[in-house]
Tab-separated table of C-alpha atoms and ligand atoms in Angstrom:
chain	number	residue	atom	x	y	z
C	1	UNK	CA	-41.546	60.759	29.266
C	2	UNK	CA	-41.127	64.474	29.057
C	3	UNK	CA	-41.406	65.485	25.611
C	4	UNK	CA	-39.270	68.872	24.260
C	5	UNK	CA	-41.265	68.513	20.886
C	6	UNK	CA	-39.376	67.928	17.428
C	7	UNK	CA	-38.789	64.123	17.733
C	8	UNK	CA	-36.934	62.524	15.694
C	9	UNK	CA	-35.953	59.391	16.722
C	10	UNK	CA	-37.135	56.198	16.079
C	11	UNK	CA	-38.678	54.487	18.892
C	12	UNK	CA	-36.696	51.458	19.686
C	13	UNK	CA	-38.378	48.096	21.084
C	14	UNK	CA	-36.904	44.581	22.034
C	15	UNK	CA	-34.454	44.713	24.871
C	16	UNK	CA	-33.112	47.574	24.916
C	17	UNK	CA	-29.932	46.929	23.544
C	18	UNK	CA	-28.138	49.836	21.500
C	19	UNK	CA	-27.480	47.757	19.075
C	20	UNK	CA	-30.532	48.424	17.992
C	21	UNK	CA	-30.313	52.845	17.664
C	22	UNK	CA	-30.822	54.291	14.271
C	23	UNK	CA	-28.104	56.563	13.231
C	24	UNK	CA	-30.381	59.051	11.943
C	25	UNK	CA	-29.883	63.048	11.664
C	26	UNK	CA	-33.211	64.827	13.315
C	27	UNK	CA	-33.405	67.859	13.456
C	28	UNK	CA	-32.359	70.439	16.123
C	29	UNK	CA	-33.677	71.984	19.097
C	30	UNK	CA	-34.641	68.988	20.988
C	31	UNK	CA	-35.882	64.723	21.107
C	32	UNK	CA	-38.368	63.423	22.505
C	33	UNK	CA	-38.322	60.302	24.515
C	34	UNK	CA	-39.220	57.155	23.013
C	35	UNK	CA	-42.370	56.374	24.326
C	36	UNK	CA	-43.290	53.601	26.606
C	37	UNK	CA	-39.266	52.850	27.281
C	38	UNK	CA	-37.897	52.369	30.858
C	39	UNK	CA	-34.250	53.189	32.146
C	40	UNK	CA	-34.556	49.520	33.004
C	41	UNK	CA	-34.185	48.430	28.787
C	42	UNK	CA	-30.785	50.284	29.793
C	43	UNK	CA	-29.423	48.581	32.758
C	44	UNK	CA	-30.485	45.431	32.033
C	45	UNK	CA	-28.600	43.541	29.169
C	46	UNK	CA	-28.121	40.375	27.350
C	47	UNK	CA	-24.938	39.007	28.222
C	48	UNK	CA	-21.940	39.482	25.676
C	49	UNK	CA	-21.289	37.603	22.449
C	50	UNK	CA	-17.816	35.816	22.295
C	51	UNK	CA	-15.807	38.706	21.273
C	52	UNK	CA	-13.215	35.360	19.088
C	53	UNK	CA	-15.398	32.853	17.054
C	54	UNK	CA	-14.780	29.785	14.499
C	55	UNK	CA	-17.211	30.468	11.461
C	56	UNK	CA	-19.260	27.258	9.843
C	57	UNK	CA	-16.284	26.172	7.685
C	58	UNK	CA	-13.459	28.118	8.328
C	59	UNK	CA	-10.638	26.429	9.914
C	60	UNK	CA	-9.295	29.080	12.190
C	61	UNK	CA	-11.055	31.486	15.051
C	62	UNK	CA	-11.700	35.508	13.662
C	63	UNK	CA	-12.197	38.030	16.663
C	64	UNK	CA	-13.685	41.200	16.860
C	65	UNK	CA	-11.960	44.334	17.805
C	66	UNK	CA	-9.540	44.620	21.536
C	67	UNK	CA	-8.852	47.995	20.431
C	68	UNK	CA	-10.841	50.739	18.632
C	69	UNK	CA	-8.524	53.828	17.737
C	70	UNK	CA	-11.768	56.084	17.817
C	71	UNK	CA	-11.281	59.523	16.849
C	72	UNK	CA	-10.709	62.261	15.987
C	73	UNK	CA	-10.219	62.908	12.111
C	74	UNK	CA	-8.206	65.921	10.282
C	75	UNK	CA	-5.877	65.232	13.563
C	76	UNK	CA	-3.305	62.966	11.684
C	77	UNK	CA	-5.326	60.185	12.426
C	78	UNK	CA	-4.094	58.454	8.972
C	79	UNK	CA	-0.863	58.757	9.337
C	80	UNK	CA	-0.827	57.246	12.755
C	81	UNK	CA	-2.664	54.162	11.129
C	82	UNK	CA	-0.470	53.582	8.809
C	83	UNK	CA	2.124	54.190	11.059
C	84	UNK	CA	0.784	51.025	12.758
C	85	UNK	CA	-0.196	49.263	10.002
C	86	UNK	CA	3.617	48.665	9.289
C	87	UNK	CA	3.779	46.355	12.534
C	88	UNK	CA	2.814	42.749	11.907
C	89	UNK	CA	1.500	41.559	14.744
C	90	UNK	CA	-1.585	44.000	14.421
C	91	UNK	CA	-4.452	42.557	13.021
C	92	UNK	CA	-7.334	45.350	11.394
C	93	UNK	CA	-11.278	44.529	11.009
C	94	UNK	CA	-12.636	44.920	7.814
C	95	UNK	CA	-15.314	47.633	6.577
C	96	UNK	CA	-18.631	46.187	6.697
C	97	UNK	CA	-19.305	46.828	3.044
C	98	UNK	CA	-16.114	45.412	1.476
C	99	UNK	CA	-15.153	42.790	4.397
C	100	UNK	CA	-11.457	42.221	2.216
C	101	UNK	CA	-8.551	42.982	4.701
C	102	UNK	CA	-6.780	45.825	4.640
C	103	UNK	CA	-3.938	47.170	7.156
C	104	UNK	CA	-4.877	50.586	8.132
C	105	UNK	CA	-8.059	50.579	6.894
C	106	UNK	CA	-10.864	52.587	8.149
C	107	UNK	CA	-13.605	49.884	9.458
C	108	UNK	CA	-17.360	52.004	10.157
C	109	UNK	CA	-18.737	49.036	11.850
C	110	UNK	CA	-19.885	50.113	15.102
C	111	UNK	CA	-21.481	53.232	13.256
C	112	UNK	CA	-23.911	50.921	11.338
C	113	UNK	CA	-27.503	50.389	12.546
C	114	UNK	CA	-26.961	46.731	10.471
C	115	UNK	CA	-24.296	45.124	13.512
C	116	UNK	CA	-28.117	43.122	14.513
C	117	UNK	CA	-29.664	42.599	11.548
C	118	UNK	CA	-27.221	41.809	9.882
C	119	UNK	CA	-25.064	39.493	12.067
C	120	UNK	CA	-23.363	37.350	9.252
C	121	UNK	CA	-21.771	40.288	7.285
C	122	UNK	CA	-20.212	41.685	10.768
C	123	UNK	CA	-19.039	38.349	11.587
C	124	UNK	CA	-16.809	39.141	7.832
C	125	UNK	CA	-15.415	42.551	9.006
C	126	UNK	CA	-13.286	40.271	12.148
C	127	UNK	CA	-10.233	39.611	10.969
C	128	UNK	CA	-8.607	36.048	11.631
C	129	UNK	CA	-7.027	36.067	14.792
C	130	UNK	CA	-6.560	34.390	18.104
C	131	UNK	CA	-7.951	35.981	21.134
C	132	UNK	CA	-4.519	37.141	22.765
C	133	UNK	CA	-4.157	38.853	19.075
C	134	UNK	CA	-4.535	42.670	18.784
C	135	UNK	CA	-6.771	43.205	16.385
C	136	UNK	CA	-8.099	47.070	15.368
C	137	UNK	CA	-11.201	48.609	14.522
C	138	UNK	CA	-9.770	52.562	13.208
C	139	UNK	CA	-12.861	54.653	12.699
C	140	UNK	CA	-12.083	58.322	13.180
C	141	UNK	CA	-15.501	59.073	12.725
C	142	UNK	CA	-16.746	56.978	15.810
C	143	UNK	CA	-15.382	60.318	18.030
C	144	UNK	CA	-18.782	61.728	17.572
C	145	UNK	CA	-21.188	59.211	17.329
C	146	UNK	CA	-22.905	59.736	20.413
C	147	UNK	CA	-23.770	55.960	20.526
C	148	UNK	CA	-20.761	54.236	19.776
C	149	UNK	CA	-18.891	53.680	22.775
C	150	UNK	CA	-22.217	52.748	24.469
C	151	UNK	CA	-22.614	50.086	21.703
C	152	UNK	CA	-19.707	49.030	22.947
C	153	UNK	CA	-19.533	48.681	26.161
C	154	UNK	CA	-23.098	47.134	25.520
C	155	UNK	CA	-21.582	44.605	23.470
C	156	UNK	CA	-18.275	43.269	25.739
C	157	UNK	CA	-19.699	44.043	29.089
C	158	UNK	CA	-17.575	43.952	31.534
C	159	UNK	CA	-14.181	43.248	29.311
C	160	UNK	CA	-14.678	47.146	27.595
C	161	UNK	CA	-13.385	48.651	31.150
C	162	UNK	CA	-11.154	46.323	32.370
C	163	UNK	CA	-8.546	46.094	30.775
C	164	UNK	CA	-9.092	44.024	27.677
C	165	UNK	CA	-9.761	46.320	25.939
C	166	UNK	CA	-8.197	50.044	25.161
C	167	UNK	CA	-8.882	53.159	23.081
C	168	UNK	CA	-6.992	55.509	21.377
C	169	UNK	CA	-7.589	58.507	19.915
C	170	UNK	CA	-5.830	62.094	18.458
C	171	UNK	CA	-6.398	65.382	19.283
C	172	UNK	CA	-5.123	68.663	17.643
C	173	UNK	CA	-5.232	72.424	18.219
C	174	UNK	CA	-8.934	72.296	18.304
C	175	UNK	CA	-8.799	75.597	15.469
C	176	UNK	CA	-6.908	74.280	12.861
C	177	UNK	CA	-8.516	71.417	13.319
C	178	UNK	CA	-12.168	72.572	12.383
C	179	UNK	CA	-9.772	74.831	9.802
C	180	UNK	CA	-8.352	71.663	8.281
C	181	UNK	CA	-11.933	69.886	8.233
C	182	UNK	CA	-13.904	72.097	6.161
C	183	UNK	CA	-10.855	73.011	3.980
C	184	UNK	CA	-10.842	69.317	3.422
C	185	UNK	CA	-14.649	69.081	2.428
C	186	UNK	CA	-15.663	72.411	0.964
C	187	UNK	CA	-16.718	72.223	-2.502
C	188	UNK	CA	-15.371	74.802	-4.689
C	189	UNK	CA	-15.628	72.895	-8.294
C	190	UNK	CA	-18.690	71.962	-7.267
C	191	UNK	CA	-19.877	75.521	-7.091
C	192	UNK	CA	-17.294	76.884	-9.703
C	193	UNK	CA	-19.430	74.330	-12.230
C	194	UNK	CA	-22.751	75.250	-11.178
C	195	UNK	CA	-23.727	71.712	-10.002
C	196	UNK	CA	-25.904	70.939	-7.765
C	197	UNK	CA	-25.143	70.639	-3.566
C	198	UNK	CA	-25.600	66.973	-2.547
C	199	UNK	CA	-24.656	64.881	1.335
C	200	UNK	CA	-21.292	65.011	0.559
C	201	UNK	CA	-20.360	68.972	-0.783
C	202	UNK	CA	-19.961	71.202	1.842
C	203	UNK	CA	-20.935	74.896	0.302
C	204	UNK	CA	-20.729	77.439	3.376
C	205	UNK	CA	-18.267	79.646	3.665
C	206	UNK	CA	-15.828	79.205	6.340
C	207	UNK	CA	-17.326	82.093	8.278
C	208	UNK	CA	-20.938	80.733	8.127
C	209	UNK	CA	-19.701	77.135	8.413
C	210	UNK	CA	-17.991	78.718	11.818
C	211	UNK	CA	-20.784	80.683	13.654
C	212	UNK	CA	-23.441	77.900	12.400
C	213	UNK	CA	-21.394	75.243	13.857
C	214	UNK	CA	-20.954	76.904	17.020
C	215	UNK	CA	-24.501	77.524	17.288
C	216	UNK	CA	-25.553	74.507	17.080
C	217	UNK	CA	-22.562	73.114	19.417
C	218	UNK	CA	-23.596	75.573	22.008
C	219	UNK	CA	-27.196	74.208	21.791
C	220	UNK	CA	-25.824	70.752	22.911
C	221	UNK	CA	-23.965	71.537	25.807
C	222	UNK	CA	-26.721	73.304	26.939
C	223	UNK	CA	-28.919	70.700	26.478
C	224	UNK	CA	-26.676	68.706	28.197
C	225	UNK	CA	-26.609	71.086	31.239
C	226	UNK	CA	-29.989	71.553	31.274
C	227	UNK	CA	-31.327	68.400	31.120
C	228	UNK	CA	-28.458	67.657	34.085
C	229	UNK	CA	-30.021	69.773	35.705
C	230	UNK	CA	-33.651	68.923	35.550
C	231	UNK	CA	-33.236	64.953	36.154
C	232	UNK	CA	-30.712	64.806	38.798
C	233	UNK	CA	-32.816	64.236	41.597
C	234	UNK	CA	-35.264	62.110	39.742
C	235	UNK	CA	-33.115	58.986	38.490
C	236	UNK	CA	-31.104	56.838	41.217
C	237	UNK	CA	-28.611	55.739	38.561
C	238	UNK	CA	-26.434	58.006	37.576
C	239	UNK	CA	-24.984	55.694	34.750
C	240	UNK	CA	-28.654	55.754	33.253
C	241	UNK	CA	-28.856	59.286	33.543
C	242	UNK	CA	-26.280	60.078	31.523
C	243	UNK	CA	-26.789	57.734	28.710
C	244	UNK	CA	-30.539	58.496	28.600
C	245	UNK	CA	-29.657	62.728	28.389
C	246	UNK	CA	-27.006	62.046	26.088
C	247	UNK	CA	-29.220	59.579	23.654
C	248	UNK	CA	-32.821	60.099	24.563
C	249	UNK	CA	-32.810	64.039	25.121
C	250	UNK	CA	-29.829	65.630	23.482
C	251	UNK	CA	-28.563	63.616	20.936
C	252	UNK	CA	-26.006	64.973	18.758
C	253	UNK	CA	-27.174	63.561	15.919
C	254	UNK	CA	-30.321	66.150	16.778
C	255	UNK	CA	-28.153	68.701	18.338
C	256	UNK	CA	-25.072	68.832	15.663
C	257	UNK	CA	-24.913	69.596	11.863
C	258	UNK	CA	-27.567	67.526	10.481
C	259	UNK	CA	-24.879	66.340	8.276
C	260	UNK	CA	-22.224	64.730	10.802
C	261	UNK	CA	-20.034	64.748	8.720
C	262	UNK	CA	-20.599	68.715	8.722
C	263	UNK	CA	-19.823	68.828	12.010
C	264	UNK	CA	-16.225	71.179	11.480
C	265	UNK	CA	-16.816	73.069	15.167
C	266	UNK	CA	-18.546	70.488	17.155
C	267	UNK	CA	-15.480	67.523	16.059
C	268	UNK	CA	-13.629	69.774	17.831
C	269	UNK	CA	-15.011	70.330	20.914
C	270	UNK	CA	-12.829	67.424	22.065
C	271	UNK	CA	-14.490	67.086	25.972
C	272	UNK	CA	-18.049	66.843	25.143
C	273	UNK	CA	-16.535	63.338	23.075
C	274	UNK	CA	-13.947	61.784	25.139
C	275	UNK	CA	-15.886	62.151	27.866
C	276	UNK	CA	-18.004	59.438	27.287
C	277	UNK	CA	-15.107	56.757	26.386
C	278	UNK	CA	-13.179	57.782	29.876
C	279	UNK	CA	-16.638	57.563	31.744
C	280	UNK	CA	-17.122	54.040	30.854
C	281	UNK	CA	-14.230	52.835	30.000
C	282	UNK	CA	-11.868	54.248	32.873
C	283	UNK	CA	-9.025	56.710	31.605
C	284	UNK	CA	-6.308	54.432	32.055
C	285	UNK	CA	-7.651	52.907	28.689
C	286	UNK	CA	-7.557	55.561	26.527
C	287	UNK	CA	-4.431	57.112	25.455
C	288	UNK	CA	-4.639	60.291	24.256
C	289	UNK	CA	-2.355	61.677	21.908
C	290	UNK	CA	-1.567	65.027	20.114
C	291	UNK	CA	-0.477	65.828	16.189
C	292	UNK	CA	1.539	68.288	16.956
C	293	UNK	CA	3.583	66.036	19.532
C	294	UNK	CA	3.628	63.338	16.961
C	295	UNK	CA	4.652	65.945	14.481
C	296	UNK	CA	7.867	66.455	16.078
C	297	UNK	CA	8.385	62.682	17.469
C	298	UNK	CA	6.866	60.352	15.229
C	299	UNK	CA	9.088	57.173	16.753
C	300	UNK	CA	8.736	58.422	20.414
C	301	UNK	CA	4.639	58.475	19.995
C	302	UNK	CA	4.606	54.955	18.034
C	303	UNK	CA	6.904	53.530	20.309
C	304	UNK	CA	4.179	55.190	23.391
C	305	UNK	CA	1.374	53.679	21.187
C	306	UNK	CA	2.954	50.074	20.914
C	307	UNK	CA	4.026	50.123	24.785
C	308	UNK	CA	0.157	50.985	25.998
C	309	UNK	CA	-0.950	48.414	23.213
C	310	UNK	CA	1.708	45.266	24.830
C	311	UNK	CA	3.074	45.305	21.904
C	312	UNK	CA	6.452	44.366	21.379
C	313	UNK	CA	8.915	46.793	19.399
C	314	UNK	CA	9.954	44.711	16.892
C	315	UNK	CA	13.889	43.541	16.728
C	316	UNK	CA	16.725	45.564	16.001
C	317	UNK	CA	16.694	45.046	12.835
C	318	UNK	CA	13.159	45.126	11.635
C	319	UNK	CA	13.247	48.536	13.965
C	320	UNK	CA	15.645	49.991	11.744
C	321	UNK	CA	13.215	49.300	8.821
C	322	UNK	CA	10.371	50.777	11.026
C	323	UNK	CA	12.425	53.794	11.223
C	324	UNK	CA	12.963	54.327	7.701
C	325	UNK	CA	9.478	53.585	6.867
C	326	UNK	CA	8.095	56.696	9.066
C	327	UNK	CA	10.136	59.223	7.637
C	328	UNK	CA	10.861	57.823	3.932
S	401	PPS	N1	3.172	63.712	10.715
S	401	PPS	C1	2.680	64.630	10.110
S	401	PPS	N2	2.757	66.003	10.972
S	401	PPS	C2	1.930	66.916	10.551
S	401	PPS	N3	0.975	67.246	10.438
S	401	PPS	C3	0.522	66.088	9.840
S	401	PPS	C4	1.263	64.977	10.017
S	401	PPS	N4	0.339	63.835	9.443
S	401	PPS	C5	-0.512	64.374	9.155
S	401	PPS	N5	-0.950	65.236	9.710
S	401	PPS	C6	-2.055	66.410	9.529
S	401	PPS	O1	-2.867	66.199	9.947
S	401	PPS	C7	-4.173	66.024	8.915
S	401	PPS	C8	-4.897	64.852	8.277
S	401	PPS	O2	-5.566	64.106	9.440
S	401	PPS	P1	-6.124	62.885	9.203
S	401	PPS	O3	-5.209	62.076	8.990
S	401	PPS	O4	-6.594	62.631	11.100
S	401	PPS	O5	-7.545	62.979	8.588
S	401	PPS	S1	-8.955	62.127	7.457
S	401	PPS	O6	-10.369	62.407	8.818
S	401	PPS	O7	-8.625	60.863	7.919
S	401	PPS	O8	-9.128	62.855	6.632
S	401	PPS	C9	-4.076	67.082	8.076
S	401	PPS	O9	-4.365	68.577	8.124
S	401	PPS	P2	-4.098	69.655	7.483
S	401	PPS	O10	-2.562	70.007	6.740
S	401	PPS	O11	-4.601	71.098	8.345
S	401	PPS	O12	-5.635	69.619	6.566
S	401	PPS	C10	-2.573	66.207	7.264
S	401	PPS	O13	-1.822	68.004	7.214
């Protein structure tokens, strides 16, 4: 395939399932296409595995998520997750490192390259549930990981877009989000103590973070539009073209900040992230909320979320409890 230099991608051999996609930092300035890959690999997929299953030695079934609460961090996701976690009918996917059931905890399951290598651990992240139960994978970081929605589509097949699986995102005025993200990660203590910088230590000033973040984000936007223009006439399947450009040619891991944890600006460019989810799963299956609305009307927000999920609000007595819990 065409090479634009700066290859940091691992070749993906095998059946083309995105489960084998490796999360990598990569370098900015172009990503080479893995050699020997054909688009056929993206189109012909193995049948999706069952969402609910019974593990050997267990009596009741476990189910993987049918709701993905996928972002965006620093937009009030913790508050919404806590409110939702008060509803007894919702089950939550566990984190792959500590597969203990936790209402409202972050899952980080679909971002792991270990899903396919480590299926037994992955199975344990699924809570005990029945097919008709609502099971949530709450991971705000998914929004910035381009491969995640493709992977969900790969693993769930038709049920990822036929209304079986639902998706939730909270957004916020983007500049406020960017500042919130920088502030949360800025390592003033490390600087003051003269400590060595580490992967979770943001040492750039707000100004530097804004200007570098802007540069990275714009280079991604440019890559996506340049490649789309270059490739438009060469490929017959528009869906595959999009995926090919998105992951193979303009992989955000390479084009955004080298450590995505610090993509304060990139993560605030919601259209880039949301487009994938809306295209793949359909607008009607994605609930988009705004922190500014959540802040003034928490009860209205949570009611609309439960309505979207098809979960009954609690009875009158429980409803009062719920109201108290929200404000208390
Ligand atoms: N109810 C309500 N009203 C107004 N603002 C609220 C509310 N809940 C959360 N927040 C603000 O949301 C920011 C935290 O977002 P997240 O929970 O998504 O952050 S995190 O990614 O999980 O760390 C954080 O923003 P900043 O204070 O600007 O950093 C919170 O103050």
